[in-house]
Coordinates of C-alpha atoms in Angstrom, one line a residue:
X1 CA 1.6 -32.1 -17.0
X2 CA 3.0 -30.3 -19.8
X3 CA 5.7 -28.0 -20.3
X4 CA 3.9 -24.7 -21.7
X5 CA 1.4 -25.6 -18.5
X6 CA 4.2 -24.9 -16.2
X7 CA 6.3 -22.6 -18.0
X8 CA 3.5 -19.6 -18.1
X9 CA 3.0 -19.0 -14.1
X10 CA 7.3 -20.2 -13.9
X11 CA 7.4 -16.8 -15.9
X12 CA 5.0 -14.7 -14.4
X13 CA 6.7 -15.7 -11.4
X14 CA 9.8 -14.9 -13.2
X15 CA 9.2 -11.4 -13.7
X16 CA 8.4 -10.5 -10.3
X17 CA 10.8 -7.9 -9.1
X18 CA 13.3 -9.2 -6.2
X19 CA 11.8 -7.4 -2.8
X20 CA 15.0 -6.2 -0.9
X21 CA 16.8 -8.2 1.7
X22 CA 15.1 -6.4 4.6
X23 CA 12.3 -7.1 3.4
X24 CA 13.0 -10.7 2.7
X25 CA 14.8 -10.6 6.3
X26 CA 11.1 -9.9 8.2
X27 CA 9.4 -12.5 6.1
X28 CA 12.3 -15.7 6.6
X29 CA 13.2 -14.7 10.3
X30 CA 12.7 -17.9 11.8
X31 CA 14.6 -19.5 8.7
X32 CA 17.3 -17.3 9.5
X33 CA 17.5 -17.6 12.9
X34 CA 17.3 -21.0 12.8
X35 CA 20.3 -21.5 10.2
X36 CA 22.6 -19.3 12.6
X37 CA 21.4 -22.0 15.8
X38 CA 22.5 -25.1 13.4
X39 CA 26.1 -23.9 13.9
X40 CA 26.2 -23.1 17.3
X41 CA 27.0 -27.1 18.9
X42 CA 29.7 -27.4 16.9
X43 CA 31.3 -23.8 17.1
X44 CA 30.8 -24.4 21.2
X45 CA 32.3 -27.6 20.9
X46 CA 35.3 -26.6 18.7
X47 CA 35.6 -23.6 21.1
X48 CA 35.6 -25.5 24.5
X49 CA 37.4 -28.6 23.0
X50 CA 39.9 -28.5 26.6
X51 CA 37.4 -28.2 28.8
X52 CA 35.0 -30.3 27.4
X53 CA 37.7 -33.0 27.5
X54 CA 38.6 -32.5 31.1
X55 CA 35.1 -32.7 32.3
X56 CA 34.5 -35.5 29.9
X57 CA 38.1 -37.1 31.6
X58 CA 39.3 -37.7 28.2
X59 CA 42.0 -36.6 26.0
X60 CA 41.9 -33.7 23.7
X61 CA 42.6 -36.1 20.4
X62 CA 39.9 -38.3 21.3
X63 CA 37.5 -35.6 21.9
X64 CA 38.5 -33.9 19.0
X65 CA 38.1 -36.9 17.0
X66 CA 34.0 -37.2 17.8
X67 CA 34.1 -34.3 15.3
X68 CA 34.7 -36.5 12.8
X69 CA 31.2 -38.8 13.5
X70 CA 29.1 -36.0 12.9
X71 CA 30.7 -35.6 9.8
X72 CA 29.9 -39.0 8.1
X73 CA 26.6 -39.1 9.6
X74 CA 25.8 -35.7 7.9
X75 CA 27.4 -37.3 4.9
X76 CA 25.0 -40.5 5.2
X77 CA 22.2 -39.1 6.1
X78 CA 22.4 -36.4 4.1
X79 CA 22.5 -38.2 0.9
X80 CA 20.2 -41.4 2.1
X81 CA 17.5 -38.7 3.2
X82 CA 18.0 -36.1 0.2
X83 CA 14.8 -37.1 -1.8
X84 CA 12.4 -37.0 1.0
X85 CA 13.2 -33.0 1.8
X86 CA 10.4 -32.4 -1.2
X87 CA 8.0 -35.2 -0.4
X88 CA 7.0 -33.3 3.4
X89 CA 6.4 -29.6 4.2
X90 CA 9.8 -28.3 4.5
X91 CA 9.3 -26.5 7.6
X92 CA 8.3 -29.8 9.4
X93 CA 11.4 -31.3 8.5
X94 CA 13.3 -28.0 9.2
X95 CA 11.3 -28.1 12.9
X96 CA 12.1 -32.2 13.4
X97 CA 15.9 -31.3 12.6
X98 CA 15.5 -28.2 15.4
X99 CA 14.1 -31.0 17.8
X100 CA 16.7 -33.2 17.0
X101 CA 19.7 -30.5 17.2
X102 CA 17.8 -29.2 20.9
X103 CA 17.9 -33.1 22.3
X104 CA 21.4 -34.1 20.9
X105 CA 22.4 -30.6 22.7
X106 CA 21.2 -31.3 25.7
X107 CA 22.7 -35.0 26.1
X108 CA 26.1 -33.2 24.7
X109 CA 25.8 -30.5 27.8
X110 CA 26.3 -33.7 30.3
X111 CA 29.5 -34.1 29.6
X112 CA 29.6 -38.2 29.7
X113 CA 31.7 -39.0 26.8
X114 CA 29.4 -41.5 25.2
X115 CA 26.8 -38.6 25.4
X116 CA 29.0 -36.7 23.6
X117 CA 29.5 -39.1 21.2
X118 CA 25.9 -39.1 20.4
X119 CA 25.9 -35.5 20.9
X120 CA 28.1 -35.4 17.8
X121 CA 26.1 -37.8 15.6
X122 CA 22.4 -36.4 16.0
X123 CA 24.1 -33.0 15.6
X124 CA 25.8 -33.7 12.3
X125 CA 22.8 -35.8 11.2
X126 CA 20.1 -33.1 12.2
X127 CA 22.3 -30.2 10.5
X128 CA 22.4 -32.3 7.6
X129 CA 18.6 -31.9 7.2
X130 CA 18.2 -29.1 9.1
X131 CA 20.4 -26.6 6.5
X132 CA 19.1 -28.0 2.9
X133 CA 14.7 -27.7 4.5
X134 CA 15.4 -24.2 5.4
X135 CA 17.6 -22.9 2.3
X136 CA 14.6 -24.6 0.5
X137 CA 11.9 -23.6 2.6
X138 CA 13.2 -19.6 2.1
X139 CA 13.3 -20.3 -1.7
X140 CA 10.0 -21.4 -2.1
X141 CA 8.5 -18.8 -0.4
X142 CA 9.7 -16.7 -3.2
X143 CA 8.9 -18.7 -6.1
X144 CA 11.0 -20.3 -8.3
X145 CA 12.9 -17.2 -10.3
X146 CA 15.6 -14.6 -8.9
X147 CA 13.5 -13.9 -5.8
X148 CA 14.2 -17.5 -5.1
X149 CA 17.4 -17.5 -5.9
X150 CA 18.2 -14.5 -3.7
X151 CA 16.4 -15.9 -1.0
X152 CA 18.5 -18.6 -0.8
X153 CA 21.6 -17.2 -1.0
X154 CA 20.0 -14.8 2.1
X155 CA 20.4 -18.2 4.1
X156 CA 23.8 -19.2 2.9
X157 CA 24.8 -15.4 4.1
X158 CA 23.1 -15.8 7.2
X159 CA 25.4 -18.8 8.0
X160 CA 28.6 -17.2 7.4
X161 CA 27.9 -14.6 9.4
X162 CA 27.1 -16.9 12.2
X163 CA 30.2 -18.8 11.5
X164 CA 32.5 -15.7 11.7
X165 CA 30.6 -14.1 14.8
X166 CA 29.6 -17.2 16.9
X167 CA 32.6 -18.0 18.9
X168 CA 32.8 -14.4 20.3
X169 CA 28.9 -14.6 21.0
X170 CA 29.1 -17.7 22.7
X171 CA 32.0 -17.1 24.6
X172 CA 30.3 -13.9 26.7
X173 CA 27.2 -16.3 28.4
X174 CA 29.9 -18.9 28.8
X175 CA 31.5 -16.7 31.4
X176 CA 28.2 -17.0 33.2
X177 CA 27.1 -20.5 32.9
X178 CA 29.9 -21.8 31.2
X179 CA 29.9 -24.3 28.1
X180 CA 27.2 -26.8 29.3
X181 CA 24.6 -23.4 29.6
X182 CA 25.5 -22.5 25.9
X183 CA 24.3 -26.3 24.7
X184 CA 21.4 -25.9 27.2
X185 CA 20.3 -22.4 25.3
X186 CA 20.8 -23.7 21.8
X187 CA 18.6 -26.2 23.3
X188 CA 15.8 -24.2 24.2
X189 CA 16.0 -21.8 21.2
X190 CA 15.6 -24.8 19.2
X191 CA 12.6 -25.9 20.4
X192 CA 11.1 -22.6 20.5
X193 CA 11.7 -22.7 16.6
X194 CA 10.4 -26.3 16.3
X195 CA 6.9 -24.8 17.6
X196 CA 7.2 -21.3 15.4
X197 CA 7.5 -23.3 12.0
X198 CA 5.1 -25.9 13.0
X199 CA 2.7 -23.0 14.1
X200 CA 3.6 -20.7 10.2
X201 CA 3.1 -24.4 8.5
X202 CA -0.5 -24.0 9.1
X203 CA -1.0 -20.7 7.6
X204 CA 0.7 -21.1 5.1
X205 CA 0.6 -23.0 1.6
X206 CA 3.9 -24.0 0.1
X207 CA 5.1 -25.0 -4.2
X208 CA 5.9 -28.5 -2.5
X209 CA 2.2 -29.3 -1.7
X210 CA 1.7 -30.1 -5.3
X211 CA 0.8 -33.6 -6.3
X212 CA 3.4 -34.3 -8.3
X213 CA 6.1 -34.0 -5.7
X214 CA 4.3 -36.2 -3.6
X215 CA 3.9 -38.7 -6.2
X216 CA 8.0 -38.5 -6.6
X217 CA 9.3 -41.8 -5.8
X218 CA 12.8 -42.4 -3.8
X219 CA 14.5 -43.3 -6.7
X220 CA 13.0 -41.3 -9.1
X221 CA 13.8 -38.4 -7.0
X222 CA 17.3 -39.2 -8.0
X223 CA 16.7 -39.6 -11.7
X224 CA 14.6 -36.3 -11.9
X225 CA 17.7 -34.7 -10.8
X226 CA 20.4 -36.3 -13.0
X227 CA 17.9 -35.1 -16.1
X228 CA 18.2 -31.9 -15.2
X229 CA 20.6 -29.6 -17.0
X230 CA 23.8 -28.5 -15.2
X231 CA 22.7 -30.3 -11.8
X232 CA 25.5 -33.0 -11.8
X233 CA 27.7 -30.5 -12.2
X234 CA 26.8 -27.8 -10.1
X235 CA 27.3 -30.6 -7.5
X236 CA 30.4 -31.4 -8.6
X237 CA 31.5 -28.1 -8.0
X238 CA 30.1 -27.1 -4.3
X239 CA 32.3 -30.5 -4.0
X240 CA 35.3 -29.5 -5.1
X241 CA 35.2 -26.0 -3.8
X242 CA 34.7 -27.2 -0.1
X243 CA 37.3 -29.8 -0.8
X244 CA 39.5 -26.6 -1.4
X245 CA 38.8 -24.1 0.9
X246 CA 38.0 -26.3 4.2
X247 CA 41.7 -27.7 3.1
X248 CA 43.0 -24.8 3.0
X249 CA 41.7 -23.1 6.3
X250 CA 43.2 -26.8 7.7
X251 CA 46.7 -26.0 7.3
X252 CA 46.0 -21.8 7.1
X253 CA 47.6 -21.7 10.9
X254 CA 50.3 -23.5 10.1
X255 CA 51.7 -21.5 7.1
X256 CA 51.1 -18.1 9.1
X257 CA 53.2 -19.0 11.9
X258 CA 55.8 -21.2 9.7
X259 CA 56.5 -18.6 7.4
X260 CA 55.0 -15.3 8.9
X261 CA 56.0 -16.2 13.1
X262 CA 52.0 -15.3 13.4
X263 CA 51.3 -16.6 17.1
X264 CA 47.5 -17.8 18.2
X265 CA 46.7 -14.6 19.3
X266 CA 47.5 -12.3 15.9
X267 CA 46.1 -15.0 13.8
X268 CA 42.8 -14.6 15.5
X269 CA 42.9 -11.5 13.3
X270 CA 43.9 -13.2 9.8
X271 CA 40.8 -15.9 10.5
X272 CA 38.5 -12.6 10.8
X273 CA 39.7 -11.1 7.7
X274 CA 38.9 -14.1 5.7
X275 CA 35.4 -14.7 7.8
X276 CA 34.4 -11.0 6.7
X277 CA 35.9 -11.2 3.1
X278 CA 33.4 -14.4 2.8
X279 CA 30.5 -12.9 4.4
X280 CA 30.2 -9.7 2.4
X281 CA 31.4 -11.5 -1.1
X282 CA 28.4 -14.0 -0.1
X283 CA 25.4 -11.4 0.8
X284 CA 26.6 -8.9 -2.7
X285 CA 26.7 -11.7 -4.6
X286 CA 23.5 -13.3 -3.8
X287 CA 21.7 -9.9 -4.6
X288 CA 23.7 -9.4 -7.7
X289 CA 23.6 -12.5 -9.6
X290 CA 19.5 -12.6 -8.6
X291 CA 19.0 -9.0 -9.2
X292 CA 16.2 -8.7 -12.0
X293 CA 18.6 -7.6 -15.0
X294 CA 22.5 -8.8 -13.9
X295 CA 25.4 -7.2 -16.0
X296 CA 26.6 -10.8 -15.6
X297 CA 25.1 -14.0 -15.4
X298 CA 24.9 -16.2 -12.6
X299 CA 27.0 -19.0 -14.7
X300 CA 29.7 -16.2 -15.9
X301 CA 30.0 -15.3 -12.6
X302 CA 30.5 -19.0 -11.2
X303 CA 33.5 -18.9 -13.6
X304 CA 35.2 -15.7 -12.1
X305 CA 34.9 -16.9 -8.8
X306 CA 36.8 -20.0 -9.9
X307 CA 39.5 -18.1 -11.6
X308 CA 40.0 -16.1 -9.0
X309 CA 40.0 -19.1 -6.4
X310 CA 42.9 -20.9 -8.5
X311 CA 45.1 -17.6 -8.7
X312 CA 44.8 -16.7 -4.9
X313 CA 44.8 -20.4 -3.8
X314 CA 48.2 -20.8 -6.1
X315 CA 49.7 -17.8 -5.4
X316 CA 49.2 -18.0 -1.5
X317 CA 51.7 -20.8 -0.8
X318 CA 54.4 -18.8 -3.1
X319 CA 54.2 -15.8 -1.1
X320 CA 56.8 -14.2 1.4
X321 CA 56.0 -11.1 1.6
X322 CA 52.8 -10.6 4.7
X323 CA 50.4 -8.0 3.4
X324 CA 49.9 -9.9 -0.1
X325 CA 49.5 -13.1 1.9
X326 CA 47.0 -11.3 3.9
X327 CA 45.5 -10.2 0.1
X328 CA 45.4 -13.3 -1.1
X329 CA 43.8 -14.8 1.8
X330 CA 40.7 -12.0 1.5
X331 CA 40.6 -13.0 -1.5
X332 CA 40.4 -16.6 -1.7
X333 CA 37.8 -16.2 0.9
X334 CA 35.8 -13.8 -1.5
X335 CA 35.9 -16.1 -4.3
X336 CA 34.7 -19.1 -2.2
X337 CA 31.8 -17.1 -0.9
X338 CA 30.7 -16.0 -4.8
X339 CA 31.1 -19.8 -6.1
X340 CA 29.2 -21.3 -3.0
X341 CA 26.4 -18.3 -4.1
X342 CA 26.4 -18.6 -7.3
X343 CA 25.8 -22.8 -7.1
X344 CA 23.2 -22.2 -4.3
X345 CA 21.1 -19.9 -6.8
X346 CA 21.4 -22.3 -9.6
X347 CA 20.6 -25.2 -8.0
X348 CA 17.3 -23.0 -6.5
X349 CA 16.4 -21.4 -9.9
X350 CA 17.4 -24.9 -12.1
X351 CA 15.7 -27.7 -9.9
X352 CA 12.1 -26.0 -9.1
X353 CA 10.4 -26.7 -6.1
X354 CA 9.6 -30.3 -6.4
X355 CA 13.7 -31.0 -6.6
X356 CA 15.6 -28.1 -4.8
X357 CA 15.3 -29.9 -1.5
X358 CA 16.2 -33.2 -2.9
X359 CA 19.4 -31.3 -4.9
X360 CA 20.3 -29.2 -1.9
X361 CA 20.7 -32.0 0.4
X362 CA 22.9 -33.4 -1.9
X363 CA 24.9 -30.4 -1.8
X364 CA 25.2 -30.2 1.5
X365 CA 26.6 -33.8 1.8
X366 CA 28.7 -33.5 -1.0
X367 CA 30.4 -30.6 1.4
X368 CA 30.5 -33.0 4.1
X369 CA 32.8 -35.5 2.4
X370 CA 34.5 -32.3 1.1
X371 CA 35.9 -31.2 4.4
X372 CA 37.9 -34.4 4.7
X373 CA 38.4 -35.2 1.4
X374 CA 40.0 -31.7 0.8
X375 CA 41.8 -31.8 4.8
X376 CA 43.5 -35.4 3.7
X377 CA 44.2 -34.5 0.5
X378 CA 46.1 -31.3 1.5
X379 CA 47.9 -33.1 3.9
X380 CA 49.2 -35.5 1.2
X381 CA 50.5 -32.8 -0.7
X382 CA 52.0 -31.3 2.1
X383 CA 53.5 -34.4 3.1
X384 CA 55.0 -34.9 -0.5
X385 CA 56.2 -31.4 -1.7
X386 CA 55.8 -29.2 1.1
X387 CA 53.4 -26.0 0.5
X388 CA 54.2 -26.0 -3.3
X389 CA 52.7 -29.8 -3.3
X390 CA 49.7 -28.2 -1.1
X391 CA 49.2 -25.3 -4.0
X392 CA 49.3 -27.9 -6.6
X393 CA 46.5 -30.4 -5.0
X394 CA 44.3 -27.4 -4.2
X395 CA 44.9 -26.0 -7.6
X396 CA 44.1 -29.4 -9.3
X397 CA 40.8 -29.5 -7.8
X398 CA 39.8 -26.0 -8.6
X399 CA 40.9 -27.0 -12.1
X400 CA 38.9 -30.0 -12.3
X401 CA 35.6 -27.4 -11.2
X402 CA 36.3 -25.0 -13.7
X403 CA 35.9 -28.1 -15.8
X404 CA 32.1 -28.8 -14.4
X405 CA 31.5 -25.3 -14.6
X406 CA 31.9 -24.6 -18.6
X407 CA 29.6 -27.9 -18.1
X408 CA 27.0 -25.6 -16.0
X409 CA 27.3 -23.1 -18.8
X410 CA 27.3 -24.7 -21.7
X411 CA 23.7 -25.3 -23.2
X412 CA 22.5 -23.6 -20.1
X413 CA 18.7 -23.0 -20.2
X414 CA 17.0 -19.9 -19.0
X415 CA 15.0 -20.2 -15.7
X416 CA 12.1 -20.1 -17.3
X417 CA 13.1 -23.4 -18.9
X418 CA 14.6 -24.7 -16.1
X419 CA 12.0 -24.5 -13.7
X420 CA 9.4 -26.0 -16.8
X421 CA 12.2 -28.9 -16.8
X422 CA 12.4 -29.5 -13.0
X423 CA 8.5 -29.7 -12.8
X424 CA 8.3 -32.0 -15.9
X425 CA 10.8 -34.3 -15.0
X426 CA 8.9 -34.6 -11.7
X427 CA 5.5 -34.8 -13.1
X428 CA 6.8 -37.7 -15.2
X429 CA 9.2 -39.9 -13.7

């Protein structure tokens, strides 16, 4: 396959204005939908953590500690599975991850603490293919330019919404049927999904049904990826940045009521401010930085995200003085959500649809290991120097990704180009 072969439709498809997000919305429901159910076990198993351990007559550190297994599972699975997410249909890996996530509910729902240990596994190992299928799936229904790109990011949007909202959605049927019914519903809405993208599979025609990705070995799926440009580090940096800010949120409780006196109760409201500051910074600048002629480009505007993410990180654990810690916090959030956007649509526009599956499963593990590498990392600063130790370990590694990013910008090819290089790679490794 050659380059000018692939680069002419890559262009045509290019140029294609970016439809609007309702409209996207109608056509990637079940996408959507489906990447708001992949957060619900865990939010009802953070949320009931007490009870769960009551009814699972153990204690609330040992329960709490099962969180962890679905963690390294999504880490290892994520990674070990990553180059098979373009070598099927997306949607039937996005539906075997929605059976998956329906069965490992209903064994967590019976409250046996070895259930629940599976529970936590499948869930973390499901998610881990679940997310990356569908944030691929909704980009190659697009094509492979800005409408891709913006899909995407509709995804990524989708989930922080969920995140922010979900415990106060879940918590009104558990009233009624308490927190084994909420595991039993996520059970059956999953299924329901499972059948809905098996059913849309066979109407539809997907990018990823070309030979060429089928012909993609394992390991080859691996190289295609490392040869293509800014890849490696764009990885790097969804890394780091969840490293950062899933530290951070780890000890954000603990500062508020140290230095603040916030109690449970009017921190509930600090923890909503920095869910809504990352929602809407996520959904504008997904439609931004995709929009068919942006003031600023996608890699400038991974770059002001970071800047702003070191100077509100920094400056939070130096300040006294409650409304510009509240600031800082919205902020911090805000510049989070436009990094995690901003990598999302350049891993979609860069890698093409025979390696965006392959790179965003990467992604998504490399966030995995984030969350604890950034939780025991914080802690070690904390430990060391107190908050000011904290601001300096969270500081370092926003540093260090504002190193991979003038790597992401530096020689950074158009989409055009980066879509021709994605497909050649494919075609030839």
């Amino acid at each position: 396959m050659s380059v000018d072969a692939v680069k002419g439709p890559a262009t045509d498809r290019a140029e294609e204005p970016v439809p609007g997000d309702l409209r996207m919305a109608r056509t990637l429901w079940p996408v959507l939908l489906a990447s708001a159910v992949g957060l619900l076990p865990f939010t009802v198993f953070s949320t009931y953590l007490v009870p769960i351990a009551d009814d699972a007559d153990s204690s609330v550190a040992a329960m709490g500690g099962l969180r962890g297994l679905g963690g390294l599972a999504a880490l290892l699975v994520g990674t070990a599975l990553a180059p098979l997410i373009d070598r099927v249909p997306k949607e039937w890996a996005a539906a075997g991850a929605l059976v998956a996530l329906g069965a490992s509910s209903a064994l967590g729902a019976s409250g046996d603490f070895v259930l629940l240990a599976v529970f936590c596994l499948l869930i973390g190992a499901s998610t881990s293919v679940l997310n990356p299928a569908l944030t691929a799936a909704a980009a190659d229904r697009f094509g492979t330019g800005k409408a891709a790109g913006r899909a995407a990011t509709l995804v990524t949007a989708t989930q922080s919404m969920t995140a922010m909202l979900a415990a106060p959605v879940i918590a009104l049927p558990a009233l009624f049927w308490g927190w084994q019914g909420d595991l039993f519903g996520v059970t059956v809405v999953s299924l329901l999904l499972a059948v809905v993208f098996v059913a849309r599979r066979k109407k539809d025609t997907s990018p990823q049904d070309a030979p060429d990705a089928r012909r993609l070995g394992y390991l080859a799926s691996f190289k295609a990826l490392a040869a293509v440009r800014g890849a490696v580090p764009l990885l790097l940096i969804g890394f780091l940045r969840t490293a950062v800010f899933m530290g951070y949120l780890s000890y954000l409780a603990a500062f508020y009521e140290e230095r603040f006196d916030l109690d449970a109760g009017l921190f509930a409201f600090v923890w909503t401010l920095s869910g809504a500051s990352f929602f809407v910074s996520n959904l504008l600048t997904g439609r931004i930085t995709n929009s068919a002629a942006p003031r600023v480009s996608t890699e400038r505007m991974l770059g002001i995200g970071l800047v702003a993410a070191l100077v509100s990180v920094v400056g939070f654990y130096f300040t006294h003085w409650l409304p510009l810690a509240l600031a800082m916090t919205a902020l911090h959030a805000a510049s989070h959500a436009v990094v995690a956007a901003c990598v999302v649509s350049l891993i979609v526009r860069r890698c093409g649809t025979t390696l965006r599956g392959s790179a965003l499963s990467l992604n998504a593990a490399g966030q995995s290991l984030g969350v604890f590498v950034g939780a025991a990392l914080g802690g070690a600063g904390l430990g060391l120097a107190g908050y000011p130790g904290t601001a300096a370990v969270f500081g370092a590694l926003v540093v260090a990704a504002l190193g991979a990013a003038v790597l992401v910008r530096r020689g950074s090819p158009s989409d055009d180009e980066a879509e021709a290089e994605a497909e050649t790679e494919a075609g030839t490794a």
